[in-house]
Amino acid sequence: MGKRVVSLVLIAVVGLVALIGGLVAAMGFDDALALATGGGSDTHEAAPEVTKNDSVAITHSSQKSAETVVVAPFKEIIVNIHATTATGRQTTRFLKLNAALVYDETLPGAAHVEERMVFVRDAFQDYLRQLSERDVQGSAGITILKAELLRRARSVSDSEAPREILISDLIVQ
């Protein structure tokens, strides 16, 4: 009977430690601590509403620094990409992409980003047309795609202000 109680207590402790570790990994230490202590975290502001073609500025301040990012959505991009059928025949498929560029407006050169968005979109289309269906499969494919698009956005804007590419839709048909 005593071993059974010790085993149950040990299982409960291990489960609690795993839960706490998962919270810290998912939320970050400061937010998990604020959740555990019941303290309000005033470091995040509510996200504004985003409409399809509007850029949105979001301010995120923490104890370390204040960062203002702008989310600038692109118009829908549709291109042909290469594909191989089950029989080995080369064909094409449509790739439809809805994406947004996140950039930090406090960094040098950020003013160039908004005025060069048409050129960034053009660079995206040039790159996307070179892809094959296999290039956009799986999470690794999406990660590489986002990295390549971000690299092009930084190159075209001649700035390190672009921080991230957000993909809302990626459809291959």
Coordinates of N, CA, C and O in Angstrom, one line a residue:
M1 N 0.8 -1.2 0.0 CA 0.0 0.0 0.0 C 0.9 1.3 0.0 O 0.6 2.2 -0.7
G2 N 2.0 1.3 0.8 CA 2.8 2.4 0.9 C 3.5 2.7 -0.4 O 3.7 3.9 -0.8
K3 N 3.9 1.7 -1.2 CA 4.6 1.8 -2.5 C 3.6 2.4 -3.5 O 4.0 3.2 -4.3
R4 N 2.4 2.1 -3.4 CA 1.4 2.6 -4.3 C 1.2 4.1 -4.1 O 1.1 4.8 -5.1
V5 N 1.1 4.5 -2.9 CA 0.9 6.0 -2.6 C 2.2 6.8 -3.1 O 2.0 7.8 -3.7
V6 N 3.4 6.2 -2.8 CA 4.6 6.9 -3.3 C 4.6 7.0 -4.8 O 5.0 8.0 -5.4
S7 N 4.2 5.9 -5.5 CA 4.1 5.9 -6.9 C 3.2 7.0 -7.5 O 3.5 7.7 -8.4
L8 N 2.0 7.0 -6.9 CA 1.0 8.0 -7.3 C 1.5 9.5 -7.0 O 1.3 10.3 -7.9
V9 N 2.1 9.7 -5.9 CA 2.7 11.0 -5.6 C 3.8 11.4 -6.6 O 3.8 12.5 -7.1
L10 N 4.6 10.4 -6.9 CA 5.7 10.6 -7.9 C 5.2 10.9 -9.3 O 5.6 11.8 -10.0
I11 N 4.1 10.2 -9.7 CA 3.5 10.5 -11.0 C 2.9 11.9 -11.0 O 3.0 12.6 -12.0
A12 N 2.2 12.3 -9.9 CA 1.6 13.6 -9.9 C 2.7 14.7 -9.9 O 2.5 15.7 -10.6
V13 N 3.8 14.5 -9.3 CA 4.9 15.5 -9.3 C 5.5 15.6 -10.7 O 5.8 16.7 -11.2
V14 N 5.8 14.5 -11.3 CA 6.3 14.5 -12.7 C 5.4 15.2 -13.6 O 5.8 16.0 -14.5
G15 N 4.1 14.9 -13.5 CA 3.1 15.5 -14.3 C 3.0 17.0 -14.1 O 2.9 17.8 -15.1
L16 N 3.1 17.5 -12.9 CA 3.1 18.9 -12.6 C 4.3 19.6 -13.2 O 4.3 20.7 -13.8
V17 N 5.5 19.0 -13.0 CA 6.7 19.5 -13.6 C 6.7 19.6 -15.1 O 7.1 20.6 -15.7
A18 N 6.1 18.6 -15.7 CA 5.9 18.6 -17.2 C 5.0 19.7 -17.6 O 5.2 20.4 -18.6
L19 N 3.9 19.9 -16.9 CA 2.9 21.0 -17.2 C 3.6 22.4 -17.1 O 3.5 23.2 -17.9
I20 N 4.3 22.6 -16.0 CA 5.0 23.9 -15.8 C 6.1 24.1 -16.9 O 6.2 25.2 -17.5
G21 N 6.8 23.1 -17.2 CA 7.8 23.2 -18.3 C 7.2 23.5 -19.6 O 7.7 24.3 -20.4
G22 N 6.0 22.9 -19.9 CA 5.3 23.2 -21.2 C 4.8 24.6 -21.2 O 4.9 25.3 -22.3
L23 N 4.3 25.1 -20.1 CA 3.8 26.5 -20.1 C 5.0 27.5 -20.3 O 4.8 28.4 -21.0
V24 N 6.1 27.2 -19.6 CA 7.2 28.1 -19.8 C 7.7 28.1 -21.2 O 8.1 29.1 -21.8
A25 N 7.8 26.9 -21.8 CA 8.2 26.8 -23.2 C 7.3 27.5 -24.2 O 7.7 28.1 -25.1
A26 N 6.0 27.4 -23.9 CA 5.0 28.0 -24.8 C 4.9 29.5 -24.7 O 4.7 30.2 -25.6
M27 N 4.9 29.9 -23.4 CA 4.6 31.3 -23.1 C 5.8 32.2 -22.9 O 5.7 33.4 -23.0
G28 N 6.9 31.6 -22.5 CA 8.0 32.4 -22.1 C 8.0 32.5 -20.6 O 6.9 32.4 -20.0
F29 N 9.2 32.7 -20.0 CA 9.2 32.7 -18.5 C 8.4 33.8 -17.9 O 7.7 33.6 -16.9
D30 N 8.5 35.1 -18.4 CA 7.8 36.2 -17.8 C 6.3 36.0 -17.8 O 5.6 36.3 -16.9
D31 N 5.8 35.6 -19.0 CA 4.3 35.4 -19.1 C 3.8 34.3 -18.3 O 2.8 34.4 -17.7
A32 N 4.6 33.2 -18.2 CA 4.2 32.1 -17.4 C 4.3 32.4 -15.9 O 3.4 32.1 -15.1
L33 N 5.2 33.2 -15.5 CA 5.3 33.7 -14.1 C 4.1 34.6 -13.8 O 3.5 34.5 -12.7
A34 N 3.8 35.5 -14.7 CA 2.6 36.4 -14.5 C 1.3 35.6 -14.4 O 0.5 35.9 -13.6
L35 N 1.2 34.5 -15.2 CA 0.1 33.6 -15.1 C 0.0 32.9 -13.7 O -1.1 32.8 -13.1
A36 N 1.1 32.4 -13.3 CA 1.2 31.7 -12.0 C 0.9 32.5 -10.8 O 0.3 32.1 -9.9
T37 N 1.4 33.8 -10.9 CA 1.3 34.7 -9.7 C 0.0 35.5 -9.8 O -0.3 36.2 -8.8
G38 N -0.7 35.4 -10.9 CA -1.9 36.2 -11.0 C -1.6 37.7 -11.4 O -2.6 38.5 -11.5
G39 N -0.4 38.0 -11.6 CA 0.0 39.4 -12.0 C -0.4 39.7 -13.4 O -0.2 38.8 -14.3
G40 N -0.9 40.8 -13.7 CA -1.2 41.2 -15.0 C 0.0 41.5 -15.8 O 0.9 42.1 -15.3
S41 N 0.1 41.1 -17.0 CA 1.2 41.4 -17.9 C 0.8 42.6 -18.8 O 0.0 42.4 -19.7
D42 N 1.3 43.8 -18.5 CA 1.0 44.9 -19.3 C 2.0 45.2 -20.4 O 2.0 46.2 -21.0
T43 N 2.8 44.1 -20.8 CA 3.8 44.3 -21.8 C 3.2 44.1 -23.2 O 3.8 44.4 -24.2
H44 N 2.0 43.5 -23.3 CA 1.4 43.3 -24.6 C 0.1 44.1 -24.8 O -0.6 44.2 -23.8
E45 N 0.0 44.7 -26.0 CA -1.3 45.4 -26.2 C -2.2 44.5 -27.1 O -1.7 43.6 -27.8
A46 N -3.4 44.9 -27.1 CA -4.4 44.1 -27.9 C -4.0 44.3 -29.4 O -3.7 45.4 -29.8
A47 N -4.2 43.2 -30.2 CA -3.9 43.3 -31.6 C -5.0 44.1 -32.3 O -6.2 43.9 -32.0
P48 N -4.6 45.0 -33.2 CA -5.6 45.7 -33.9 C -6.3 44.9 -35.0 O -5.7 43.9 -35.4
E49 N -7.4 45.4 -35.5 CA -8.1 44.6 -36.6 C -7.3 44.9 -37.9 O -6.8 46.0 -38.1
V50 N -7.2 43.8 -38.7 CA -6.4 43.9 -39.9 C -7.4 43.7 -41.1 O -8.2 42.8 -41.1
T51 N -7.4 44.7 -42.0 CA -8.2 44.5 -43.2 C -7.3 44.0 -44.3 O -6.1 44.1 -44.2
K52 N -7.9 43.5 -45.4 CA -7.2 42.8 -46.4 C -6.0 43.6 -47.0 O -4.9 43.1 -47.2
N53 N -6.2 44.9 -47.3 CA -5.1 45.7 -48.0 C -4.5 46.8 -47.2 O -3.9 47.7 -47.7
D54 N -4.7 46.8 -45.9 CA -4.2 47.9 -45.1 C -2.9 47.4 -44.3 O -2.9 46.3 -43.8
S55 N -2.0 48.3 -44.1 CA -0.8 48.0 -43.3 C -1.3 48.4 -41.8 O -2.0 49.3 -41.6
V56 N -0.8 47.6 -40.9 CA -1.2 47.8 -39.5 C 0.1 48.0 -38.7 O 0.9 47.1 -38.8
A57 N 0.1 49.0 -37.9 CA 1.3 49.2 -36.9 C 0.9 48.5 -35.6 O -0.2 48.8 -35.1
I58 N 1.8 47.7 -35.1 CA 1.6 47.1 -33.8 C 2.7 47.4 -32.9 O 3.9 47.3 -33.3
T59 N 2.5 48.0 -31.7 CA 3.5 48.3 -30.8 C 3.6 47.2 -29.7 O 2.6 46.9 -29.1
H60 N 4.8 46.7 -29.5 CA 5.0 45.7 -28.5 C 6.2 46.3 -27.6 O 7.3 46.5 -28.1
S61 N 5.9 46.5 -26.4 CA 6.9 47.0 -25.5 C 7.1 46.0 -24.4 O 6.2 45.4 -23.9
S62 N 8.4 45.9 -24.0 CA 8.7 45.0 -22.9 C 9.7 45.8 -22.0 O 10.0 47.0 -22.3
Q63 N 10.2 45.2 -21.0 CA 11.1 45.9 -20.1 C 12.4 46.2 -20.8 O 13.0 47.1 -20.4
K64 N 12.7 45.4 -21.8 CA 14.0 45.6 -22.5 C 14.0 46.7 -23.5 O 14.9 47.6 -23.6
S65 N 12.9 46.7 -24.4 CA 12.9 47.7 -25.5 C 11.5 47.8 -26.0 O 10.6 47.1 -25.7
A66 N 11.3 48.8 -26.8 CA 10.0 49.0 -27.5 C 10.2 48.8 -29.0 O 11.2 49.3 -29.6
E67 N 9.4 48.0 -29.6 CA 9.5 47.7 -31.0 C 8.2 47.9 -31.7 O 7.1 47.5 -31.2
T68 N 8.2 48.7 -32.8 CA 7.0 48.9 -33.5 C 7.1 48.2 -34.8 O 8.0 48.5 -35.6
V69 N 6.2 47.3 -35.1 CA 6.2 46.5 -36.3 C 5.0 46.9 -37.1 O 3.9 47.2 -36.6
V70 N 5.1 46.8 -38.5 CA 4.0 47.1 -39.4 C 3.8 45.8 -40.1 O 4.7 45.1 -40.6
V71 N 2.5 45.4 -40.2 CA 2.1 44.2 -41.0 C 1.5 44.7 -42.3 O 0.4 45.3 -42.3
A72 N 2.2 44.5 -43.4 CA 1.7 44.9 -44.7 C 1.4 43.8 -45.6 O 2.2 43.1 -46.1
P73 N 0.1 43.5 -45.7 CA -0.3 42.4 -46.6 C -0.1 42.7 -48.1 O -0.2 43.8 -48.5
F74 N 0.1 41.6 -48.8 CA 0.2 41.7 -50.2 C -1.1 41.3 -50.8 O -1.9 40.5 -50.2
K75 N -1.3 41.8 -52.1 CA -2.5 41.2 -52.8 C -2.2 39.8 -53.1 O -1.0 39.3 -53.2
E76 N -3.2 39.0 -53.3 CA -3.1 37.6 -53.6 C -2.2 37.3 -54.8 O -2.3 38.0 -55.8
I77 N -1.3 36.4 -54.6 CA -0.3 36.0 -55.7 C -0.7 34.6 -56.2 O -0.8 33.7 -55.5
I78 N -0.9 34.6 -57.6 CA -1.2 33.3 -58.2 C -0.2 33.1 -59.3 O -0.1 33.9 -60.2
V79 N 0.6 32.0 -59.3 CA 1.6 31.7 -60.3 C 1.5 30.2 -60.6 O 0.9 29.4 -59.9
N80 N 2.1 29.8 -61.8 CA 2.2 28.4 -62.2 C 3.5 27.9 -61.6 O 4.5 28.6 -61.6
I81 N 3.5 26.7 -61.1 CA 4.7 26.0 -60.6 C 4.8 24.7 -61.3 O 3.8 24.2 -61.9
H82 N 6.0 24.1 -61.3 CA 6.2 22.8 -62.0 C 5.8 21.7 -61.1 O 5.9 21.7 -59.9
A83 N 5.3 20.6 -61.7 CA 4.9 19.4 -61.0 C 5.1 18.2 -61.8 O 5.3 18.3 -63.1
T84 N 5.2 17.0 -61.2 CA 5.4 15.8 -61.9 C 4.2 14.9 -61.5 O 3.9 14.7 -60.3
T85 N 3.5 14.3 -62.5 CA 2.4 13.4 -62.3 C 2.9 12.1 -61.8 O 4.1 11.8 -61.8
A86 N 1.9 11.2 -61.4 CA 2.3 9.9 -60.9 C 2.9 9.1 -61.9 O 3.7 8.2 -61.6
T87 N 2.7 9.4 -63.2 CA 3.3 8.6 -64.3 C 4.6 9.2 -64.7 O 5.3 8.7 -65.6
G88 N 5.1 10.3 -64.1 CA 6.3 10.9 -64.4 C 6.3 12.0 -65.4 O 7.3 12.6 -65.8
R89 N 5.1 12.4 -65.9 CA 4.9 13.4 -66.9 C 5.0 14.8 -66.2 O 4.5 15.0 -65.1
Q90 N 5.7 15.7 -66.8 CA 5.9 17.1 -66.3 C 4.6 17.9 -66.6 O 4.1 17.8 -67.7
T91 N 4.1 18.6 -65.7 CA 2.9 19.4 -65.8 C 3.1 20.7 -65.0 O 4.1 20.9 -64.4
T92 N 2.1 21.5 -64.9 CA 2.1 22.7 -64.1 C 0.9 22.6 -63.2 O -0.1 22.0 -63.4
R93 N 1.0 23.3 -62.1 CA 0.0 23.5 -61.1 C -0.1 25.0 -60.7 O 0.9 25.7 -60.9
F94 N -1.2 25.4 -60.2 CA -1.4 26.8 -59.7 C -1.0 26.8 -58.3 O -1.3 25.9 -57.5
L95 N -0.2 27.8 -57.9 CA 0.1 28.1 -56.5 C -0.5 29.4 -56.2 O -0.3 30.4 -56.8
K96 N -1.4 29.4 -55.1 CA -2.0 30.7 -54.7 C -1.5 31.0 -53.3 O -1.4 30.1 -52.4
L97 N -1.0 32.2 -53.1 CA -0.3 32.6 -51.9 C -0.9 34.0 -51.4 O -1.0 34.9 -52.2
N98 N -1.4 34.0 -50.2 CA -1.7 35.2 -49.5 C -0.7 35.4 -48.3 O -0.6 34.5 -47.5
A99 N 0.0 36.4 -48.4 CA 1.1 36.6 -47.4 C 1.1 38.1 -47.0 O 0.5 39.0 -47.6
A100 N 1.9 38.3 -45.9 CA 2.1 39.7 -45.4 C 3.5 39.8 -45.0 O 4.1 38.8 -44.5
L101 N 4.0 41.0 -45.1 CA 5.4 41.3 -44.7 C 5.3 42.1 -43.4 O 4.6 43.1 -43.2
V102 N 6.1 41.6 -42.4 CA 6.2 42.3 -41.1 C 7.5 43.0 -41.1 O 8.6 42.3 -41.3
Y103 N 7.5 44.3 -40.8 CA 8.8 45.0 -40.7 C 8.8 46.0 -39.6 O 7.7 46.4 -39.1
D104 N 9.9 46.2 -39.1 CA 10.1 47.1 -37.9 C 10.3 48.5 -38.4 O 11.4 48.8 -39.1
E105 N 9.4 49.4 -38.2 CA 9.5 50.8 -38.7 C 10.5 51.6 -38.0 O 10.8 52.7 -38.4
T106 N 11.1 51.1 -36.9 CA 12.1 51.9 -36.2 C 13.5 51.7 -36.7 O 14.4 52.4 -36.4
L107 N 13.7 50.7 -37.6 CA 15.0 50.4 -38.1 C 15.4 51.3 -39.3 O 14.5 51.7 -40.0
P108 N 16.6 51.5 -39.5 CA 17.0 52.4 -40.7 C 16.6 51.7 -42.0 O 16.7 50.5 -42.1
G109 N 16.1 52.5 -42.9 CA 15.6 52.0 -44.2 C 14.2 51.5 -44.2 O 13.7 51.0 -45.2
A110 N 13.5 51.5 -43.1 CA 12.1 51.0 -43.0 C 11.2 51.9 -43.9 O 10.2 51.3 -44.4
A111 N 11.5 53.1 -44.1 CA 10.7 54.0 -45.0 C 10.7 53.4 -46.4 O 9.7 53.6 -47.2
H112 N 11.8 52.8 -46.8 CA 11.9 52.2 -48.2 C 11.0 51.0 -48.4 O 10.6 50.7 -49.5
V113 N 10.7 50.3 -47.3 CA 9.9 49.1 -47.4 C 8.5 49.3 -48.0 O 8.2 48.7 -49.0
E114 N 7.8 50.3 -47.5 CA 6.4 50.5 -47.9 C 6.4 51.0 -49.4 O 5.6 50.6 -50.2
E115 N 7.4 51.9 -49.7 CA 7.4 52.4 -51.1 C 7.9 51.4 -52.1 O 7.7 51.5 -53.3
R116 N 8.5 50.3 -51.6 CA 9.1 49.3 -52.6 C 8.3 48.0 -52.5 O 8.7 47.0 -53.1
M117 N 7.1 48.0 -51.9 CA 6.2 46.8 -51.8 C 5.9 46.2 -53.2 O 5.8 45.0 -53.3
V118 N 5.7 47.0 -54.2 CA 5.4 46.5 -55.5 C 6.5 45.7 -56.1 O 6.4 44.7 -56.7
F119 N 7.7 46.2 -55.8 CA 8.9 45.5 -56.3 C 9.2 44.3 -55.5 O 9.7 43.3 -56.0
V120 N 8.9 44.3 -54.2 CA 9.0 43.1 -53.4 C 8.1 42.0 -53.9 O 8.4 40.9 -54.1
R121 N 6.8 42.4 -54.2 CA 5.8 41.5 -54.7 C 6.3 40.9 -56.1 O 6.2 39.7 -56.3
D122 N 6.9 41.7 -56.9 CA 7.5 41.2 -58.2 C 8.6 40.2 -57.9 O 8.7 39.2 -58.6
A123 N 9.5 40.5 -57.0 CA 10.5 39.5 -56.7 C 10.0 38.2 -56.1 O 10.5 37.2 -56.4
F124 N 8.9 38.3 -55.4 CA 8.3 37.1 -54.8 C 7.7 36.3 -56.0 O 7.9 35.1 -56.0
Q125 N 7.1 36.9 -57.0 CA 6.5 36.2 -58.1 C 7.6 35.5 -58.9 O 7.4 34.4 -59.4
D126 N 8.7 36.2 -59.2 CA 9.8 35.6 -59.9 C 10.3 34.4 -59.2 O 10.6 33.4 -59.9
Y127 N 10.4 34.4 -57.9 CA 10.9 33.3 -57.2 C 9.9 32.1 -57.2 O 10.2 31.0 -57.4
L128 N 8.6 32.5 -56.9 CA 7.6 31.4 -56.9 C 7.4 30.7 -58.2 O 7.2 29.5 -58.2
R129 N 7.6 31.4 -59.3 CA 7.5 30.7 -60.6 C 8.6 29.7 -60.9 O 8.4 28.8 -61.7
Q130 N 9.7 29.7 -60.1 CA 10.8 28.8 -60.3 C 10.6 27.5 -59.4 O 11.3 26.5 -59.6
L131 N 9.6 27.5 -58.6 CA 9.4 26.4 -57.6 C 8.7 25.2 -58.3 O 8.0 25.3 -59.3
S132 N 8.9 24.1 -57.7 CA 8.2 22.9 -58.1 C 7.2 22.5 -56.9 O 7.3 23.1 -55.8
E133 N 6.3 21.7 -57.2 CA 5.3 21.3 -56.2 C 6.0 20.7 -55.0 O 5.6 20.9 -53.8
R134 N 7.1 20.0 -55.2 CA 7.8 19.4 -54.0 C 8.4 20.4 -53.1 O 8.6 20.2 -51.9
D135 N 8.8 21.6 -53.7 CA 9.4 22.6 -52.9 C 8.6 23.2 -51.8 O 9.1 23.8 -50.9
V136 N 7.3 23.1 -52.0 CA 6.4 23.7 -51.0 C 5.6 22.7 -50.1 O 4.7 23.0 -49.5
Q137 N 6.1 21.5 -50.1 CA 5.5 20.4 -49.3 C 6.1 20.4 -47.9 O 7.3 20.5 -47.8
G138 N 5.3 20.1 -47.0 CA 5.7 19.9 -45.6 C 6.1 21.2 -44.9 O 6.2 22.3 -45.5
S139 N 6.4 21.1 -43.6 CA 6.8 22.2 -42.8 C 8.2 22.7 -43.2 O 8.4 23.9 -43.2
A140 N 9.1 21.8 -43.6 CA 10.4 22.3 -44.0 C 10.3 23.1 -45.3 O 11.0 24.1 -45.5
G141 N 9.4 22.7 -46.2 CA 9.2 23.5 -47.4 C 8.7 24.9 -47.2 O 9.1 25.9 -47.8
I142 N 7.7 25.0 -46.2 CA 7.2 26.3 -45.9 C 8.2 27.2 -45.2 O 8.3 28.4 -45.5
T143 N 9.0 26.6 -44.3 CA 10.1 27.3 -43.7 C 11.1 27.9 -44.7 O 11.5 29.0 -44.6
I144 N 11.5 27.0 -45.6 CA 12.4 27.5 -46.6 C 11.8 28.6 -47.5 O 12.4 29.6 -47.8
L145 N 10.5 28.4 -47.9 CA 9.8 29.4 -48.7 C 9.8 30.7 -47.9 O 10.1 31.8 -48.5
K146 N 9.4 30.7 -46.7 CA 9.4 32.0 -45.9 C 10.7 32.6 -45.8 O 10.9 33.9 -45.9
A147 N 11.8 31.8 -45.6 CA 13.1 32.4 -45.5 C 13.6 33.0 -46.8 O 14.2 34.1 -46.8
E148 N 13.3 32.4 -47.9 CA 13.6 32.9 -49.2 C 12.9 34.2 -49.5 O 13.4 35.1 -50.1
L149 N 11.6 34.2 -49.2 CA 10.8 35.4 -49.4 C 11.3 36.6 -48.6 O 11.4 37.7 -49.0
L150 N 11.7 36.3 -47.3 CA 12.2 37.3 -46.4 C 13.5 37.8 -47.0 O 13.8 39.0 -47.0
R151 N 14.4 36.9 -47.4 CA 15.7 37.4 -48.0 C 15.4 38.3 -49.2 O 16.1 39.3 -49.3
R152 N 14.5 38.0 -50.0 CA 14.2 38.9 -51.2 C 13.6 40.2 -50.7 O 13.9 41.2 -51.3
A153 N 12.8 40.2 -49.7 CA 12.2 41.4 -49.2 C 13.3 42.3 -48.7 O 13.3 43.6 -48.9
R154 N 14.2 41.8 -48.0 CA 15.4 42.6 -47.4 C 16.2 43.1 -48.6 O 16.7 44.2 -48.5
S155 N 16.5 42.3 -49.6 CA 17.3 42.7 -50.7 C 16.7 43.8 -51.5 O 17.3 44.8 -51.8
V156 N 15.4 43.7 -51.8 CA 14.7 44.7 -52.6 C 14.6 46.0 -51.8 O 14.7 47.1 -52.4
S157 N 14.3 45.9 -50.5 CA 14.1 47.1 -49.8 C 15.4 47.7 -49.3 O 15.5 48.8 -48.8
D158 N 16.5 47.0 -49.5 CA 17.9 47.4 -49.1 C 17.9 47.8 -47.6 O 18.4 48.8 -47.2
S159 N 17.2 46.9 -46.8 CA 17.1 47.2 -45.4 C 17.0 45.9 -44.6 O 16.5 44.9 -45.1
E160 N 17.3 45.9 -43.4 CA 17.1 44.8 -42.4 C 15.8 45.0 -41.7 O 15.5 44.2 -40.8
A161 N 15.0 46.0 -42.1 CA 13.7 46.2 -41.4 C 12.7 45.1 -41.6 O 12.0 44.8 -40.6
P162 N 12.6 44.4 -42.7 CA 11.7 43.2 -42.8 C 12.1 42.2 -41.8 O 13.3 41.7 -41.8
R163 N 11.2 41.8 -41.0 CA 11.4 40.8 -39.9 C 10.9 39.4 -40.2 O 11.5 38.5 -39.7
E164 N 9.8 39.4 -40.9 CA 9.1 38.1 -41.0 C 8.1 38.1 -42.2 O 7.6 39.1 -42.5
I165 N 7.9 36.9 -42.7 CA 6.8 36.7 -43.7 C 5.7 35.9 -43.1 O 6.0 34.8 -42.5
L166 N 4.5 36.4 -43.1 CA 3.4 35.6 -42.6 C 2.6 35.1 -43.8 O 2.3 35.8 -44.7
I167 N 2.3 33.8 -43.7 CA 1.5 33.2 -44.8 C 0.1 32.8 -44.2 O 0.0 32.0 -43.3
S168 N -0.9 33.4 -44.8 CA -2.3 33.1 -44.4 C -2.9 32.0 -45.2 O -3.6 31.2 -44.7
D169 N -2.5 31.9 -46.5 CA -3.0 30.9 -47.4 C -1.9 30.5 -48.3 O -1.2 31.3 -48.9
L170 N -1.8 29.2 -48.5 CA -0.9 28.6 -49.5 C -1.6 27.4 -50.1 O -1.7 26.4 -49.4
I171 N -2.0 27.5 -51.3 CA -2.8 26.5 -51.9 C -2.1 26.1 -53.3 O -1.8 26.9 -54.1
V172 N -1.9 24.8 -53.4 CA -1.4 24.3 -54.7 C -2.5 23.4 -55.3 O -3.1 22.5 -54.7
Q173 N -2.9 23.8 -56.5 CA -4.0 23.1 -57.2 C -3.7 22.7 -58.6 O -3.0 23.4 -59.3

